[in-house]
């Protein structure tokens, strides 16, 4: 029976951790009669941006504004909602809201600083992720998700930095194993 070395076990843990932290590649959808758009960097996206091959692209730039619109199929009063980035089995909420909607509106719009959303995340994220959310209250319920592509340098993320450090350690191990013993 072969025994696994400490290096091989460490490599397996690093690979497992990377897979756990990677964004999901699930197909997304919007349910409940809601629709919406977001415009980032002069490009407008809809709920059709729900697959890894058609994500919402978020450039690695400071000061980006996301201009959004939203519409519900019915008047939803005394509502609450949230949006979060799905990482592994959990979601990290980056914005939430609540209100009464005493005016009986079905439509809303506004602007959001992308940097504010990034500041809510505990680590720098780069890559493809699912963003899921809901808006629910008296009179209706909407939920859905889209895919986003966060552009940037992957070496600035914990997984990227750990992978680079692991590669250096593996190289040192290979080189030291190849030296002749005296």
PDB file of C-alpha atoms in Angstrom:
ATOM      1  CA  UNK A   1       0.000   0.000   0.000  1.00  0.00           C
ATOM      2  CA  UNK A   2       1.338   3.448  -0.963  1.00  0.00           C
ATOM      3  CA  UNK A   3       1.556   6.122   1.659  1.00  0.00           C
ATOM      4  CA  UNK A   4       0.924   9.745   0.854  1.00  0.00           C
ATOM      5  CA  UNK A   5       3.727  12.145   1.748  1.00  0.00           C
ATOM      6  CA  UNK A   6       3.069  15.301   3.757  1.00  0.00           C
ATOM      7  CA  UNK A   7       3.615  17.348   0.575  1.00  0.00           C
ATOM      8  CA  UNK A   8       1.024  15.369  -1.352  1.00  0.00           C
ATOM      9  CA  UNK A   9      -1.474  15.696   1.483  1.00  0.00           C
ATOM     10  CA  UNK A  10      -0.809  19.461   1.669  1.00  0.00           C
ATOM     11  CA  UNK A  11      -1.268  19.740  -2.098  1.00  0.00           C
ATOM     12  CA  UNK A  12      -4.606  17.894  -1.867  1.00  0.00           C
ATOM     13  CA  UNK A  13      -5.770  20.272   0.883  1.00  0.00           C
ATOM     14  CA  UNK A  14      -4.770  23.307  -1.214  1.00  0.00           C
ATOM     15  CA  UNK A  15      -6.625  21.940  -4.253  1.00  0.00           C
ATOM     16  CA  UNK A  16      -9.698  21.094  -2.163  1.00  0.00           C
ATOM     17  CA  UNK A  17      -9.652  24.577  -0.607  1.00  0.00           C
ATOM     18  CA  UNK A  18      -9.376  26.210  -4.023  1.00  0.00           C
ATOM     19  CA  UNK A  19     -12.331  24.196  -5.338  1.00  0.00           C
ATOM     20  CA  UNK A  20     -14.392  25.035  -2.253  1.00  0.00           C
ATOM     21  CA  UNK A  21     -13.726  28.763  -2.596  1.00  0.00           C
ATOM     22  CA  UNK A  22     -14.300  28.983  -6.353  1.00  0.00           C
ATOM     23  CA  UNK A  23     -17.589  30.443  -7.531  1.00  0.00           C
ATOM     24  CA  UNK A  24     -20.270  28.068  -8.647  1.00  0.00           C
ATOM     25  CA  UNK A  25     -21.014  27.563 -12.308  1.00  0.00           C
ATOM     26  CA  UNK A  26     -24.731  27.106 -11.831  1.00  0.00           C
ATOM     27  CA  UNK A  27     -27.233  28.369 -14.346  1.00  0.00           C
ATOM     28  CA  UNK A  28     -29.169  31.220 -12.804  1.00  0.00           C
ATOM     29  CA  UNK A  29     -32.765  32.374 -13.066  1.00  0.00           C
ATOM     30  CA  UNK A  30     -35.210  35.020 -11.862  1.00  0.00           C
ATOM     31  CA  UNK A  31     -38.531  33.937 -10.376  1.00  0.00           C
ATOM     32  CA  UNK A  32     -41.570  35.808  -9.130  1.00  0.00           C
ATOM     33  CA  UNK A  33     -42.360  38.224 -11.939  1.00  0.00           C
ATOM     34  CA  UNK A  34     -39.440  40.553 -11.308  1.00  0.00           C
ATOM     35  CA  UNK A  35     -37.010  42.019 -13.795  1.00  0.00           C
ATOM     36  CA  UNK A  36     -34.111  44.383 -13.680  1.00  0.00           C
ATOM     37  CA  UNK A  37     -31.092  45.869 -15.389  1.00  0.00           C
ATOM     38  CA  UNK A  38     -27.713  47.138 -14.306  1.00  0.00           C
ATOM     39  CA  UNK A  39     -25.400  49.362 -16.321  1.00  0.00           C
ATOM     40  CA  UNK A  40     -21.698  49.186 -15.510  1.00  0.00           C
ATOM     41  CA  UNK A  41     -18.986  50.893 -17.539  1.00  0.00           C
ATOM     42  CA  UNK A  42     -21.526  51.883 -20.269  1.00  0.00           C
ATOM     43  CA  UNK A  43     -22.731  48.295 -20.767  1.00  0.00           C
ATOM     44  CA  UNK A  44     -26.265  47.255 -19.766  1.00  0.00           C
ATOM     45  CA  UNK A  45     -26.946  43.790 -18.380  1.00  0.00           C
ATOM     46  CA  UNK A  46     -30.225  41.977 -17.626  1.00  0.00           C
ATOM     47  CA  UNK A  47     -31.309  38.781 -15.924  1.00  0.00           C
ATOM     48  CA  UNK A  48     -30.222  37.045 -19.149  1.00  0.00           C
ATOM     49  CA  UNK A  49     -26.654  37.331 -17.837  1.00  0.00           C
ATOM     50  CA  UNK A  50     -27.206  34.091 -16.009  1.00  0.00           C
ATOM     51  CA  UNK A  51     -24.512  31.759 -17.262  1.00  0.00           C
ATOM     52  CA  UNK A  52     -20.730  31.461 -17.040  1.00  0.00           C
ATOM     53  CA  UNK A  53     -20.527  32.188 -20.782  1.00  0.00           C
ATOM     54  CA  UNK A  54     -22.580  35.405 -20.419  1.00  0.00           C
ATOM     55  CA  UNK A  55     -21.693  37.069 -17.083  1.00  0.00           C
ATOM     56  CA  UNK A  56     -21.938  40.647 -15.887  1.00  0.00           C
ATOM     57  CA  UNK A  57     -18.372  41.946 -16.248  1.00  0.00           C
ATOM     58  CA  UNK A  58     -17.102  44.099 -13.386  1.00  0.00           C
ATOM     59  CA  UNK A  59     -13.803  45.783 -14.342  1.00  0.00           C
ATOM     60  CA  UNK A  60     -11.039  46.116 -11.761  1.00  0.00           C
ATOM     61  CA  UNK A  61     -11.399  49.887 -11.478  1.00  0.00           C
ATOM     62  CA  UNK A  62     -12.064  52.211  -8.573  1.00  0.00           C
ATOM     63  CA  UNK A  63     -15.062  54.515  -8.616  1.00  0.00           C
ATOM     64  CA  UNK A  64     -17.338  52.357 -10.791  1.00  0.00           C
ATOM     65  CA  UNK A  65     -21.027  53.167 -10.578  1.00  0.00           C
ATOM     66  CA  UNK A  66     -23.697  50.525 -11.128  1.00  0.00           C
ATOM     67  CA  UNK A  67     -26.917  52.184 -12.331  1.00  0.00           C
ATOM     68  CA  UNK A  68     -29.795  49.783 -11.707  1.00  0.00           C
ATOM     69  CA  UNK A  69     -33.489  49.483 -12.404  1.00  0.00           C
ATOM     70  CA  UNK A  70     -35.909  46.998 -10.889  1.00  0.00           C
ATOM     71  CA  UNK A  71     -39.531  46.058 -11.433  1.00  0.00           C
ATOM     72  CA  UNK A  72     -41.862  43.708  -9.588  1.00  0.00           C
ATOM     73  CA  UNK A  73     -44.897  42.005 -11.081  1.00  0.00           C
ATOM     74  CA  UNK A  74     -47.081  43.228  -8.221  1.00  0.00           C
ATOM     75  CA  UNK A  75     -46.984  45.891  -5.523  1.00  0.00           C
ATOM     76  CA  UNK A  76     -44.827  44.589  -2.668  1.00  0.00           C
ATOM     77  CA  UNK A  77     -45.241  46.430   0.634  1.00  0.00           C
ATOM     78  CA  UNK A  78     -43.379  46.077   3.936  1.00  0.00           C
ATOM     79  CA  UNK A  79     -40.464  44.516   2.043  1.00  0.00           C
ATOM     80  CA  UNK A  80     -36.919  43.400   2.620  1.00  0.00           C
ATOM     81  CA  UNK A  81     -34.203  42.089   0.339  1.00  0.00           C
ATOM     82  CA  UNK A  82     -30.542  41.336  -0.105  1.00  0.00           C
ATOM     83  CA  UNK A  83     -27.837  40.457  -2.630  1.00  0.00           C
ATOM     84  CA  UNK A  84     -24.871  38.224  -1.939  1.00  0.00           C
ATOM     85  CA  UNK A  85     -21.945  36.534  -3.649  1.00  0.00           C
ATOM     86  CA  UNK A  86     -22.200  32.734  -3.539  1.00  0.00           C
ATOM     87  CA  UNK A  87     -18.953  31.134  -2.384  1.00  0.00           C
ATOM     88  CA  UNK A  88     -19.069  27.394  -1.905  1.00  0.00           C
ATOM     89  CA  UNK A  89     -22.154  26.501   0.138  1.00  0.00           C
ATOM     90  CA  UNK A  90     -22.611  30.014   1.579  1.00  0.00           C
ATOM     91  CA  UNK A  91     -23.526  33.504   0.404  1.00  0.00           C
ATOM     92  CA  UNK A  92     -21.718  36.666   1.526  1.00  0.00           C
ATOM     93  CA  UNK A  93     -24.277  39.490   1.618  1.00  0.00           C
ATOM     94  CA  UNK A  94     -22.932  42.774   0.258  1.00  0.00           C
ATOM     95  CA  UNK A  95     -26.138  44.846   0.285  1.00  0.00           C
ATOM     96  CA  UNK A  96     -29.537  44.615   1.960  1.00  0.00           C
ATOM     97  CA  UNK A  97     -32.616  46.828   2.086  1.00  0.00           C
ATOM     98  CA  UNK A  98     -36.075  47.193   3.597  1.00  0.00           C
ATOM     99  CA  UNK A  99     -38.998  49.577   3.358  1.00  0.00           C
ATOM    100  CA  UNK A 100     -42.742  50.063   3.496  1.00  0.00           C
ATOM    101  CA  UNK A 101     -43.607  51.117  -0.100  1.00  0.00           C
ATOM    102  CA  UNK A 102     -46.612  53.149   1.023  1.00  0.00           C
ATOM    103  CA  UNK A 103     -46.751  54.717  -2.490  1.00  0.00           C
ATOM    104  CA  UNK A 104     -47.521  51.320  -4.037  1.00  0.00           C
ATOM    105  CA  UNK A 105     -44.670  51.465  -6.585  1.00  0.00           C
ATOM    106  CA  UNK A 106     -43.717  48.514  -8.760  1.00  0.00           C
ATOM    107  CA  UNK A 107     -40.596  50.145 -10.233  1.00  0.00           C
ATOM    108  CA  UNK A 108     -37.443  51.551  -8.711  1.00  0.00           C
ATOM    109  CA  UNK A 109     -34.023  52.720  -9.838  1.00  0.00           C
ATOM    110  CA  UNK A 110     -30.810  54.057  -8.418  1.00  0.00           C
ATOM    111  CA  UNK A 111     -27.034  54.073  -8.413  1.00  0.00           C
ATOM    112  CA  UNK A 112     -24.656  51.980  -6.372  1.00  0.00           C
ATOM    113  CA  UNK A 113     -20.922  52.381  -5.805  1.00  0.00           C
ATOM    114  CA  UNK A 114     -19.291  49.070  -6.799  1.00  0.00           C
ATOM    115  CA  UNK A 115     -16.462  49.796  -4.337  1.00  0.00           C
ATOM    116  CA  UNK A 116     -19.022  49.723  -1.498  1.00  0.00           C
ATOM    117  CA  UNK A 117     -20.033  46.185  -2.471  1.00  0.00           C
ATOM    118  CA  UNK A 118     -16.392  45.071  -2.681  1.00  0.00           C
ATOM    119  CA  UNK A 119     -15.726  46.599   0.759  1.00  0.00           C
ATOM    120  CA  UNK A 120     -18.406  44.309   2.252  1.00  0.00           C
ATOM    121  CA  UNK A 121     -16.528  41.180   1.171  1.00  0.00           C
ATOM    122  CA  UNK A 122     -14.006  39.763   3.656  1.00  0.00           C
ATOM    123  CA  UNK A 123     -11.444  39.006   0.918  1.00  0.00           C
ATOM    124  CA  UNK A 124     -10.548  40.280  -2.536  1.00  0.00           C
ATOM    125  CA  UNK A 125     -12.366  38.173  -5.129  1.00  0.00           C
ATOM    126  CA  UNK A 126     -11.338  37.713  -8.750  1.00  0.00           C
ATOM    127  CA  UNK A 127     -13.045  35.376 -11.193  1.00  0.00           C
ATOM    128  CA  UNK A 128     -16.487  34.037 -12.006  1.00  0.00           C
ATOM    129  CA  UNK A 129     -19.129  34.011  -9.242  1.00  0.00           C
ATOM    130  CA  UNK A 130     -22.856  33.709  -8.815  1.00  0.00           C
ATOM    131  CA  UNK A 131     -24.720  36.613  -7.187  1.00  0.00           C
ATOM    132  CA  UNK A 132     -28.068  35.668  -5.698  1.00  0.00           C
ATOM    133  CA  UNK A 133     -30.722  37.713  -3.995  1.00  0.00           C
ATOM    134  CA  UNK A 134     -34.346  38.240  -3.092  1.00  0.00           C
ATOM    135  CA  UNK A 135     -36.968  40.958  -2.624  1.00  0.00           C
ATOM    136  CA  UNK A 136     -39.988  39.861  -0.617  1.00  0.00           C
ATOM    137  CA  UNK A 137     -42.780  41.233   1.457  1.00  0.00           C
ATOM    138  CA  UNK A 138     -46.526  41.678   1.656  1.00  0.00           C
ATOM    139  CA  UNK A 139     -47.903  41.119  -1.842  1.00  0.00           C
ATOM    140  CA  UNK A 140     -45.105  39.224  -3.513  1.00  0.00           C
ATOM    141  CA  UNK A 141     -41.766  37.508  -3.591  1.00  0.00           C
ATOM    142  CA  UNK A 142     -38.934  37.664  -6.121  1.00  0.00           C
ATOM    143  CA  UNK A 143     -35.638  35.848  -6.138  1.00  0.00           C
ATOM    144  CA  UNK A 144     -32.946  35.144  -8.625  1.00  0.00           C
ATOM    145  CA  UNK A 145     -29.307  35.095  -9.507  1.00  0.00           C
ATOM    146  CA  UNK A 146     -26.871  36.156 -12.199  1.00  0.00           C
ATOM    147  CA  UNK A 147     -23.247  35.393 -12.925  1.00  0.00           C
ATOM    148  CA  UNK A 148     -20.558  38.052 -12.492  1.00  0.00           C
ATOM    149  CA  UNK A 149     -16.972  38.156 -13.669  1.00  0.00           C
ATOM    150  CA  UNK A 150     -14.789  40.138 -11.283  1.00  0.00           C
ATOM    151  CA  UNK A 151     -11.735  41.196 -13.237  1.00  0.00           C
ATOM    152  CA  UNK A 152      -8.369  41.643 -11.542  1.00  0.00           C
ATOM    153  CA  UNK A 153      -5.096  40.020 -10.610  1.00  0.00           C
ATOM    154  CA  UNK A 154      -5.730  36.528  -9.202  1.00  0.00           C
ATOM    155  CA  UNK A 155      -2.485  36.692  -7.190  1.00  0.00           C
ATOM    156  CA  UNK A 156      -4.098  39.358  -4.965  1.00  0.00           C
ATOM    157  CA  UNK A 157      -6.662  36.833  -3.683  1.00  0.00           C
ATOM    158  CA  UNK A 158      -6.050  34.436  -0.771  1.00  0.00           C
ATOM    159  CA  UNK A 159      -6.399  31.399  -3.049  1.00  0.00           C
ATOM    160  CA  UNK A 160      -4.141  32.932  -5.715  1.00  0.00           C
ATOM    161  CA  UNK A 161      -1.499  33.963  -3.201  1.00  0.00           C
ATOM    162  CA  UNK A 162      -1.674  30.561  -1.504  1.00  0.00           C
ATOM    163  CA  UNK A 163      -1.378  28.806  -4.847  1.00  0.00           C
ATOM    164  CA  UNK A 164       1.662  30.879  -5.781  1.00  0.00           C
ATOM    165  CA  UNK A 165       3.265  30.162  -2.394  1.00  0.00           C
ATOM    166  CA  UNK A 166       2.421  26.457  -2.778  1.00  0.00           C
ATOM    167  CA  UNK A 167       4.010  26.397  -6.232  1.00  0.00           C
ATOM    168  CA  UNK A 168       7.195  27.975  -4.853  1.00  0.00           C
ATOM    169  CA  UNK A 169       7.296  25.459  -2.000  1.00  0.00           C
ATOM    170  CA  UNK A 170       6.706  22.593  -4.423  1.00  0.00           C
ATOM    171  CA  UNK A 171       9.542  23.846  -6.634  1.00  0.00           C
ATOM    172  CA  UNK A 172      11.861  24.053  -3.621  1.00  0.00           C
ATOM    173  CA  UNK A 173      10.856  20.500  -2.679  1.00  0.00           C
ATOM    174  CA  UNK A 174      11.514  19.189  -6.191  1.00  0.00           C
ATOM    175  CA  UNK A 175      14.875  20.944  -6.412  1.00  0.00           C
ATOM    176  CA  UNK A 176      16.004  19.787  -2.989  1.00  0.00           C
ATOM    177  CA  UNK A 177      14.863  16.219  -3.696  1.00  0.00           C
ATOM    178  CA  UNK A 178      16.925  16.222  -6.902  1.00  0.00           C
ATOM    179  CA  UNK A 179      20.189  17.205  -5.213  1.00  0.00           C
ATOM    180  CA  UNK A 180      22.751  14.525  -4.818  1.00  0.00           C
ATOM    181  CA  UNK A 181      23.376  13.442  -1.242  1.00  0.00           C
ATOM    182  CA  UNK A 182      26.901  13.732   0.053  1.00  0.00           C
TER     183      UNK A 182
END
